[in-house]
Amino acid sequence: MKKILLVALLVGGHLMAQNNASPCKILSKINALLQQEHVQPKPVDDSLSVFIFDNLINDLDAGRNLFYKSEYDTLSKNYRLQIDDLVQKDDCQFITTFEDIYQKALLRNKSVLEKLNKDSLNFNTPDTIRMYKKAFPVYMTEKEFEKIWRKKIRFDVLNEIAASSKNLDSIQSNFKSLTNYYKEIVIQNELCKISAQLKKTSSISEKVFGFFCTYFDPHTNYFSVNSKSNFVSSLSKEKLSLGFLVSLNEKNQIIIEDIDPNGPAFKNGKLKKGDQIISIANEQETLKVTCSSLEEIGDLIVSDANKIITLTIKRKGEKNFSVTLEKEVLKDEQNTVFSYIVEEKNKIGYIKIPSFYSNFESNDKTGCAEDVGTEIVKLQNDDIDGLVIDLMDNGGGSMEEAIKLAGLFVHHGPISIVVDKSQKQQIIQDPYRGYLYKGPVIILVNGNTASASEFFATILQDYNRAMVIGSSTLGKATMQTILPIDNNEENFVKVTINKFYRITGKSHQSIGVLPDVQVPILYESIIQKEKDYPTAFKNDVLPTSIPFTPYVKNKLIHHLAKNSEKRVTASSYFNNVVSMNKRIDELIKNPKTIIPMQIETVFEEQKLVTTLWESLNSFKDESISLNVKNCSFNESLLKVYPSERALKETQILALKNNHYLNEAIQIINDYFVLK
């Protein structure tokens, strides 16, 4: 199961506050800000209009079971190429038109679902359903409307039945009662979703603001006061929290996975690991998990404005009950640097950096770089021979922290080139003279390694100060800042203001940081990369480079990489990862486009998914058992703070069988042989 910090279910999720200003006034101010501050501003023209329109349709009607083709055609004729002109004329009536048609379509769907709830559905009629990998044309006609919904409900019911048991014979013998049971559940969930959508009267204007911004690039975003606060909070090692972790199981149920012994959930005493959360409420609204998106749930929870949250809990063998919790400021263990020592042939330090966090809104400037420096000092007191820095799944954060961190490893000199909208180049220098740590360094990366973490990795890679191993990173080589659109500070834009380049003049924008050694990583082929976003900047190169002195010769890096590649190719673990990824690709990238609507066929499709899910959850290789332990200083701290020992033991257990860490250690061992 994948653990999720509940307070940050969706980092950067958009909570939109109500705005007194008209949508066009807000769009006008957003545009003025972007034209002035964005590193590559775009004209407001037909391309922007098409981008907003198409994304709005895909967002509102992803399943193509909401709008009639006639409604879509009318909207397209009137607005697909006209939104830019209307905004410039201060005419945002199109938003009201969209809202009216959207509300009408939702009510229409509600009506047909209520009808289907009373009708019987024939599950014996031979039929097929077509699956699409991407957005597809709006095709629904008034005549086909009810037929399409009947087919959708029938298929959803078959899916629920197929997932209810691993015994097909049992399903077939109880098929009629199962169809009646799951039909009601499926329809009630759909009705619940529609009811929630009908309450969001301002959602379309908010979506337009967002699409207007992301047209300029994927990382330029609209923020309300709440979403700005949540975004900044997500990059801090302390935040308001309910004090527990959740996971999603194979049925997409939210399960309590772990409880922080220092948090409000533990102090309350009513929650247990394994409890299922079925609804979440603040003082204004309640969201049922079964009919709400993760984004909606995350938005309700992460807001600092929602300090008191009520959870409805389902526990096996007991009646459902409610728990009310008040958030407290807690150390975010999932967003804090930590370190260990691996004692094998040599004594190797390991530091995990989950993000480049910083105290953005505090006079206290301590952040990720200082915390890493502290851990390095602790590790060096135990005489480590090498260091592994884990940046896997590090989505970035503060560029200032990344610059300071690079300075701990580079003796002196230039570390990057930054370009602004005027194409002016600024050379960023190492802020510190000298090293904090001089020994060999390996950096672990994957497809979720992004932004500030990529920036840091490229600097150490260019200086031959570290070898980078793993898979290609996200490919984001831009910097953003958050600015208010006016003096009221009710609406903000996170705007891209700079592009950064390596000291060689090259950039990893859209292509990612290419590791010195490519190592297979689970899910790597389905991780969304920068190049997959339609408005991402293309890769380019500056016609310049800056002289610098590498830490070691390229020849040594080449030999170390060759030895590593041989080990990786021969590794049964990494070969199994490749096989797993092929299975994932077959299901995700190449799904069957047409599926017969029969329980036997749907059951087999479900079986493939369930089997893969179980294989992924249980996938581990215990052929290695690294000797991982706390450094002396951290071990002494646990005597003062014994409540932290359980977390440390969990982290150590995960690292013992970490094949990426093991390969990094083998490279460091080779380094001392070849040096």
Short mmCIF file of C-alpha atoms in Angstrom, two decimals, residues 224-580:
data_model
loop_
_atom_site.label_atom_id
_atom_site.label_comp_id
_atom_site.label_asym_id
_atom_site.label_seq_id
_atom_site.Cartn_x
_atom_site.Cartn_y
_atom_site.Cartn_z
CA SER A 224 -6.31 31.40 -3.69
CA VAL A 225 -5.27 32.48 -0.20
CA ASN A 226 -5.89 28.96 1.10
CA SER A 227 -4.14 27.12 -1.71
CA LYS A 228 -1.13 29.43 -1.44
CA SER A 229 -0.93 28.71 2.28
CA ASN A 230 -1.26 24.97 1.66
CA PHE A 231 1.44 25.01 -1.01
CA VAL A 232 3.90 26.85 1.22
CA SER A 233 3.01 24.53 4.11
CA SER A 234 3.72 21.49 1.94
CA LEU A 235 7.35 22.62 1.66
CA SER A 236 7.86 22.90 5.40
CA LYS A 237 9.03 20.27 7.87
CA GLU A 238 6.39 21.43 10.34
CA LYS A 239 2.69 21.82 9.60
CA LEU A 240 -0.79 21.56 11.02
CA SER A 241 -1.60 17.87 11.07
CA LEU A 242 -4.14 15.35 12.30
CA GLY A 243 -1.24 13.05 13.10
CA PHE A 244 -1.74 9.93 11.00
CA LEU A 245 -0.87 8.38 7.67
CA VAL A 246 -3.32 6.75 5.30
CA SER A 247 -3.03 4.35 2.39
CA LEU A 248 -5.22 3.48 -0.56
CA ASN A 249 -6.09 -0.19 -0.89
CA GLU A 250 -6.98 -2.02 -4.10
CA LYS A 251 -10.59 -0.80 -3.79
CA ASN A 252 -9.44 2.83 -3.45
CA GLN A 253 -10.63 2.89 0.15
CA ILE A 254 -8.77 5.21 2.51
CA ILE A 255 -7.27 3.17 5.34
CA ILE A 256 -5.41 4.47 8.40
CA GLU A 257 -1.90 3.09 7.97
CA ASP A 258 0.01 4.62 10.86
CA ILE A 259 -0.60 6.96 13.81
CA ASP A 260 1.93 9.51 15.09
CA PRO A 261 2.35 8.96 18.85
CA ASN A 262 2.85 12.72 19.26
CA GLY A 263 -0.25 13.78 17.33
CA PRO A 264 -3.91 14.52 18.03
CA ALA A 265 -5.16 11.20 16.59
CA PHE A 266 -3.05 9.22 19.07
CA LYS A 267 -4.02 11.48 21.97
CA ASN A 268 -7.71 11.07 21.09
CA GLY A 269 -7.31 7.31 21.49
CA LYS A 270 -10.25 6.22 19.33
CA LEU A 271 -8.48 5.49 16.05
CA LYS A 272 -6.64 2.28 15.20
CA LYS A 273 -4.47 1.13 12.34
CA GLY A 274 -6.66 -0.48 9.68
CA ASP A 275 -9.69 1.76 10.29
CA GLN A 276 -11.46 2.84 7.11
CA ILE A 277 -12.37 6.51 6.67
CA ILE A 278 -15.79 6.76 5.02
CA SER A 279 -16.49 10.49 5.38
CA ILE A 280 -14.66 13.69 6.30
CA ALA A 281 -16.29 16.93 7.49
CA ASN A 282 -15.40 20.43 8.55
CA GLU A 283 -17.85 22.95 9.98
CA GLN A 284 -19.39 23.68 6.56
CA GLU A 285 -19.51 20.44 4.59
CA THR A 286 -19.21 16.68 4.69
CA LEU A 287 -17.57 14.58 1.98
CA LYS A 288 -18.33 10.89 1.58
CA VAL A 289 -15.15 9.17 0.45
CA THR A 290 -17.00 6.84 -1.96
CA CYS A 291 -18.41 9.71 -3.98
CA SER A 292 -15.63 12.30 -3.71
CA SER A 293 -12.34 12.59 -5.53
CA LEU A 294 -9.02 12.43 -3.72
CA GLU A 295 -8.52 16.05 -4.77
CA GLU A 296 -11.73 17.10 -3.02
CA ILE A 297 -10.82 15.16 0.10
CA GLY A 298 -7.30 16.57 0.06
CA ASP A 299 -8.63 20.11 -0.40
CA LEU A 300 -10.91 19.73 2.61
CA ILE A 301 -8.16 18.38 4.82
CA VAL A 302 -5.00 20.31 3.92
CA SER A 303 -6.41 23.80 4.38
CA ASP A 304 -4.99 25.48 7.46
CA ALA A 305 -8.41 27.12 7.79
CA ASN A 306 -9.91 23.70 8.61
CA LYS A 307 -8.38 23.15 12.03
CA ILE A 308 -11.17 20.91 13.31
CA ILE A 309 -12.03 17.82 11.26
CA THR A 310 -14.62 15.13 11.95
CA LEU A 311 -13.99 11.64 10.56
CA THR A 312 -16.59 8.90 10.21
CA ILE A 313 -14.85 5.57 10.74
CA LYS A 314 -15.76 2.05 9.67
CA ARG A 315 -14.18 -0.79 11.65
CA LYS A 316 -14.79 -4.48 11.08
CA GLY A 317 -17.28 -5.95 13.52
CA GLU A 318 -18.36 -2.59 14.94
CA LYS A 319 -20.88 0.14 14.19
CA ASN A 320 -19.64 3.21 12.33
CA PHE A 321 -18.53 5.98 14.67
CA SER A 322 -17.30 9.59 14.46
CA VAL A 323 -14.07 11.12 15.74
CA THR A 324 -13.44 14.86 15.95
CA LEU A 325 -9.80 15.97 15.89
CA GLU A 326 -8.15 19.38 16.15
CA LYS A 327 -4.96 19.80 14.15
CA GLU A 328 -1.68 20.49 15.87
CA VAL A 329 1.66 21.72 14.54
CA LEU A 330 3.76 18.57 14.14
CA LYS A 331 7.10 17.71 12.66
CA ASP A 332 6.40 16.19 9.26
CA GLU A 333 8.47 13.02 9.37
CA GLN A 334 7.65 12.38 5.70
CA ASN A 335 9.21 15.74 4.78
CA THR A 336 12.29 15.81 7.02
CA VAL A 337 15.89 14.83 6.29
CA PHE A 338 17.10 11.68 8.05
CA SER A 339 20.32 9.66 8.02
CA TYR A 340 21.76 6.23 8.80
CA ILE A 341 25.02 4.34 8.53
CA VAL A 342 25.44 1.18 6.46
CA GLU A 343 28.41 -0.80 7.72
CA GLU A 344 29.56 -3.38 5.21
CA LYS A 345 33.03 -3.50 3.61
CA ASN A 346 33.24 0.24 4.21
CA LYS A 347 31.22 2.48 6.48
CA ILE A 348 28.77 4.40 4.26
CA GLY A 349 26.50 7.27 5.29
CA TYR A 350 22.96 7.47 3.89
CA ILE A 351 20.90 10.67 3.84
CA LYS A 352 17.30 10.84 2.61
CA ILE A 353 16.12 14.26 1.41
CA PRO A 354 12.33 14.07 0.85
CA SER A 355 12.07 17.69 -0.36
CA PHE A 356 13.98 20.96 -0.38
CA TYR A 357 11.86 22.36 2.41
CA SER A 358 12.32 25.76 3.98
CA ASN A 359 10.60 28.03 6.49
CA PHE A 360 9.36 30.43 3.82
CA GLU A 361 7.14 32.54 6.04
CA SER A 362 9.37 32.66 9.12
CA ASN A 363 12.39 34.66 10.21
CA ASP A 364 13.92 31.31 11.09
CA LYS A 365 15.84 30.51 7.90
CA THR A 366 16.80 26.96 8.84
CA GLY A 367 15.77 24.47 6.20
CA CYS A 368 16.82 21.43 4.24
CA ALA A 369 20.46 22.47 3.59
CA GLU A 370 21.21 23.15 7.26
CA ASP A 371 19.54 19.88 8.30
CA VAL A 372 21.62 17.92 5.75
CA GLY A 373 24.73 19.67 7.02
CA THR A 374 23.88 18.62 10.56
CA GLU A 375 23.41 14.99 9.50
CA ILE A 376 26.72 15.03 7.61
CA VAL A 377 28.55 16.24 10.73
CA LYS A 378 26.92 13.45 12.77
CA LEU A 379 27.91 10.84 10.17
CA GLN A 380 31.49 12.13 9.90
CA ASN A 381 31.86 11.81 13.65
CA ASP A 382 31.44 8.06 13.02
CA ASP A 383 34.16 8.19 10.29
CA ILE A 384 32.11 7.34 7.21
CA ASP A 385 34.01 6.40 4.02
CA GLY A 386 31.35 7.52 1.54
CA LEU A 387 27.92 9.10 1.30
CA VAL A 388 24.68 8.18 -0.50
CA ILE A 389 22.13 10.98 -1.00
CA ASP A 390 18.64 9.71 -1.81
CA LEU A 391 16.61 12.13 -3.96
CA MET A 392 14.09 9.56 -5.19
CA ASP A 393 10.56 11.02 -5.21
CA ASN A 394 11.94 14.42 -4.16
CA GLY A 395 9.67 16.86 -6.02
CA GLY A 396 11.82 19.90 -5.30
CA GLY A 397 11.08 22.98 -3.23
CA SER A 398 13.28 25.93 -2.37
CA MET A 399 15.97 26.76 -4.94
CA GLU A 400 17.81 28.73 -2.24
CA GLU A 401 18.11 25.53 -0.20
CA ALA A 402 19.38 23.64 -3.26
CA ILE A 403 22.05 26.29 -3.89
CA LYS A 404 23.18 26.21 -0.26
CA LEU A 405 23.26 22.41 -0.26
CA ALA A 406 25.39 22.28 -3.43
CA GLY A 407 27.82 24.64 -1.70
CA LEU A 408 28.48 22.01 0.97
CA PHE A 409 29.98 19.68 -1.67
CA VAL A 410 31.63 22.02 -4.20
CA HIS A 411 34.90 23.71 -3.13
CA HIS A 412 34.25 26.98 -4.96
CA GLY A 413 33.22 28.30 -8.37
CA PRO A 414 30.15 28.66 -10.60
CA ILE A 415 27.31 26.19 -10.14
CA SER A 416 24.56 27.30 -12.54
CA ILE A 417 23.40 29.88 -15.08
CA VAL A 418 20.00 31.56 -14.63
CA VAL A 419 18.18 33.32 -17.47
CA ASP A 420 15.29 35.77 -17.03
CA LYS A 421 12.66 37.05 -19.49
CA SER A 422 15.07 39.63 -20.93
CA GLN A 423 17.49 36.75 -21.69
CA LYS A 424 19.95 38.21 -19.24
CA GLN A 425 22.30 35.54 -17.91
CA GLN A 426 23.33 35.45 -14.27
CA ILE A 427 25.99 33.05 -13.02
CA ILE A 428 25.20 31.55 -9.62
CA GLN A 429 28.34 31.02 -7.55
CA ASP A 430 28.94 28.51 -4.78
CA PRO A 431 27.86 30.46 -1.67
CA TYR A 432 30.47 28.78 0.55
CA ARG A 433 34.21 28.31 0.08
CA GLY A 434 35.48 24.85 0.94
CA TYR A 435 33.82 21.49 1.57
CA LEU A 436 31.74 20.26 4.44
CA TYR A 437 32.25 16.74 3.10
CA LYS A 438 35.11 15.61 0.80
CA GLY A 439 34.48 11.89 0.34
CA PRO A 440 32.80 10.06 -2.58
CA VAL A 441 29.08 10.75 -3.13
CA ILE A 442 26.36 8.78 -4.94
CA ILE A 443 22.98 10.39 -5.72
CA LEU A 444 19.86 8.23 -6.20
CA VAL A 445 17.15 9.61 -8.53
CA ASN A 446 13.97 8.51 -10.29
CA GLY A 447 11.24 9.94 -12.51
CA ASN A 448 9.71 11.84 -9.60
CA THR A 449 12.98 13.62 -8.82
CA ALA A 450 12.19 17.16 -9.91
CA SER A 451 13.06 20.84 -9.96
CA ALA A 452 15.36 21.85 -7.07
CA SER A 453 16.51 18.25 -6.60
CA GLU A 454 17.39 18.03 -10.31
CA PHE A 455 19.22 21.35 -10.00
CA PHE A 456 21.32 20.00 -7.12
CA ALA A 457 22.03 16.69 -8.90
CA THR A 458 23.24 18.40 -12.11
CA ILE A 459 25.74 20.55 -10.20
CA LEU A 460 27.37 17.59 -8.47
CA GLN A 461 27.23 15.56 -11.69
CA ASP A 462 28.93 18.28 -13.78
CA TYR A 463 31.70 18.69 -11.22
CA ASN A 464 32.16 14.89 -11.09
CA ARG A 465 31.52 15.44 -7.40
CA ALA A 466 28.91 12.68 -7.38
CA MET A 467 27.73 9.85 -9.57
CA VAL A 468 24.01 9.87 -10.31
CA ILE A 469 22.25 6.50 -10.56
CA GLY A 470 18.61 5.55 -11.14
CA SER A 471 16.23 6.56 -13.94
CA SER A 472 15.85 9.82 -15.85
CA THR A 473 14.33 12.59 -13.76
CA LEU A 474 11.20 14.68 -14.40
CA GLY A 475 12.83 17.38 -16.56
CA LYS A 476 11.87 20.68 -14.90
CA ALA A 477 14.54 23.37 -15.22
CA THR A 478 12.52 26.44 -14.28
CA MET A 479 12.02 28.54 -11.16
CA GLN A 480 8.77 29.99 -9.82
CA THR A 481 7.71 32.60 -7.32
CA ILE A 482 4.27 33.33 -5.85
CA LEU A 483 2.93 36.83 -6.50
CA PRO A 484 -0.41 38.50 -5.66
CA ILE A 485 -2.39 39.69 -8.69
CA ASP A 486 -3.31 42.91 -6.87
CA ASN A 487 -2.99 44.70 -3.52
CA ASN A 488 -5.96 42.81 -2.03
CA GLU A 489 -3.86 39.63 -1.88
CA GLU A 490 -6.90 37.38 -2.32
CA ASN A 491 -5.65 35.83 -5.57
CA PHE A 492 -2.12 34.71 -6.38
CA VAL A 493 -0.18 33.25 -9.27
CA LYS A 494 2.77 30.93 -8.93
CA VAL A 495 4.60 32.24 -11.98
CA THR A 496 7.67 30.91 -13.79
CA ILE A 497 10.24 33.72 -13.71
CA ASN A 498 13.53 32.01 -14.64
CA LYS A 499 15.06 29.15 -16.54
CA PHE A 500 18.25 27.61 -15.27
CA TYR A 501 21.06 25.92 -17.15
CA ARG A 502 24.05 23.79 -16.27
CA ILE A 503 27.49 25.40 -16.22
CA THR A 504 28.13 23.56 -19.50
CA GLY A 505 25.34 25.62 -21.11
CA LYS A 506 23.14 22.53 -21.41
CA SER A 507 19.73 22.11 -19.79
CA HIS A 508 17.78 19.13 -18.47
CA GLN A 509 14.47 20.85 -19.32
CA SER A 510 12.03 18.28 -20.79
CA ILE A 511 14.68 15.55 -21.03
CA GLY A 512 15.52 15.15 -17.34
CA VAL A 513 18.84 14.53 -15.65
CA LEU A 514 20.36 11.49 -17.34
CA PRO A 515 21.97 9.24 -14.71
CA ASP A 516 25.57 8.05 -15.06
CA VAL A 517 24.12 4.56 -14.54
CA GLN A 518 20.57 3.74 -15.65
CA VAL A 519 18.95 1.42 -13.10
CA PRO A 520 15.44 -0.08 -13.63
CA ILE A 521 12.88 1.45 -11.26
CA LEU A 522 9.34 0.23 -10.64
CA TYR A 523 6.62 2.27 -12.43
CA GLU A 524 9.24 4.32 -14.30
CA SER A 525 7.52 4.00 -17.68
CA ILE A 526 4.18 5.38 -16.45
CA ILE A 527 5.49 8.32 -14.38
CA GLN A 528 4.34 11.53 -16.03
CA LYS A 529 7.32 13.59 -17.13
CA GLU A 530 7.73 17.25 -18.01
CA LYS A 531 7.77 16.46 -21.73
CA ASP A 532 4.28 14.95 -21.43
CA TYR A 533 2.73 18.34 -20.62
CA PRO A 534 1.60 20.13 -23.82
CA THR A 535 2.75 23.58 -22.63
CA ALA A 536 6.15 22.53 -21.26
CA PHE A 537 9.19 24.45 -22.49
CA LYS A 538 11.32 22.64 -25.05
CA ASN A 539 14.91 21.73 -24.33
CA ASP A 540 17.49 24.25 -25.46
CA VAL A 541 21.17 24.99 -24.97
CA LEU A 542 22.97 28.25 -24.16
CA PRO A 543 25.77 29.12 -26.58
CA THR A 544 28.13 29.45 -23.64
CA SER A 545 29.95 27.44 -21.02
CA ILE A 546 31.90 28.37 -17.95
CA PRO A 547 35.35 27.02 -17.04
CA PHE A 548 35.43 24.87 -13.91
CA THR A 549 37.59 22.18 -12.36
CA PRO A 550 36.05 18.69 -11.99
CA TYR A 551 36.54 16.86 -8.69
CA VAL A 552 37.78 13.64 -10.34
CA LYS A 553 38.64 12.70 -13.92
CA ASN A 554 35.95 11.56 -16.37
CA LYS A 555 37.91 8.31 -16.84
CA LEU A 556 37.20 7.25 -13.24
CA ILE A 557 33.47 8.00 -13.58
CA HIS A 558 33.42 5.98 -16.82
CA HIS A 559 35.06 2.91 -15.19
CA LEU A 560 32.77 3.08 -12.16
CA ALA A 561 29.72 3.31 -14.45
CA LYS A 562 30.83 0.32 -16.54
CA ASN A 563 31.29 -1.87 -13.48
CA SER A 564 27.91 -0.79 -12.12
CA GLU A 565 26.14 -1.47 -15.41
CA LYS A 566 27.48 -5.05 -15.41
CA ARG A 567 26.16 -5.65 -11.90
CA VAL A 568 22.77 -4.13 -12.70
CA THR A 569 22.41 -6.21 -15.88
CA ALA A 570 23.21 -9.40 -13.96
CA SER A 571 20.97 -8.59 -10.98
CA SER A 572 17.91 -10.82 -10.59
CA TYR A 573 16.20 -8.04 -8.62
CA PHE A 574 16.58 -5.42 -11.35
CA ASN A 575 15.60 -7.96 -14.02
CA ASN A 576 12.44 -8.64 -12.01
CA VAL A 577 11.77 -4.89 -11.94
CA VAL A 578 12.00 -4.85 -15.74
CA SER A 579 9.52 -7.75 -15.92
CA MET A 580 7.13 -6.01 -13.52
#
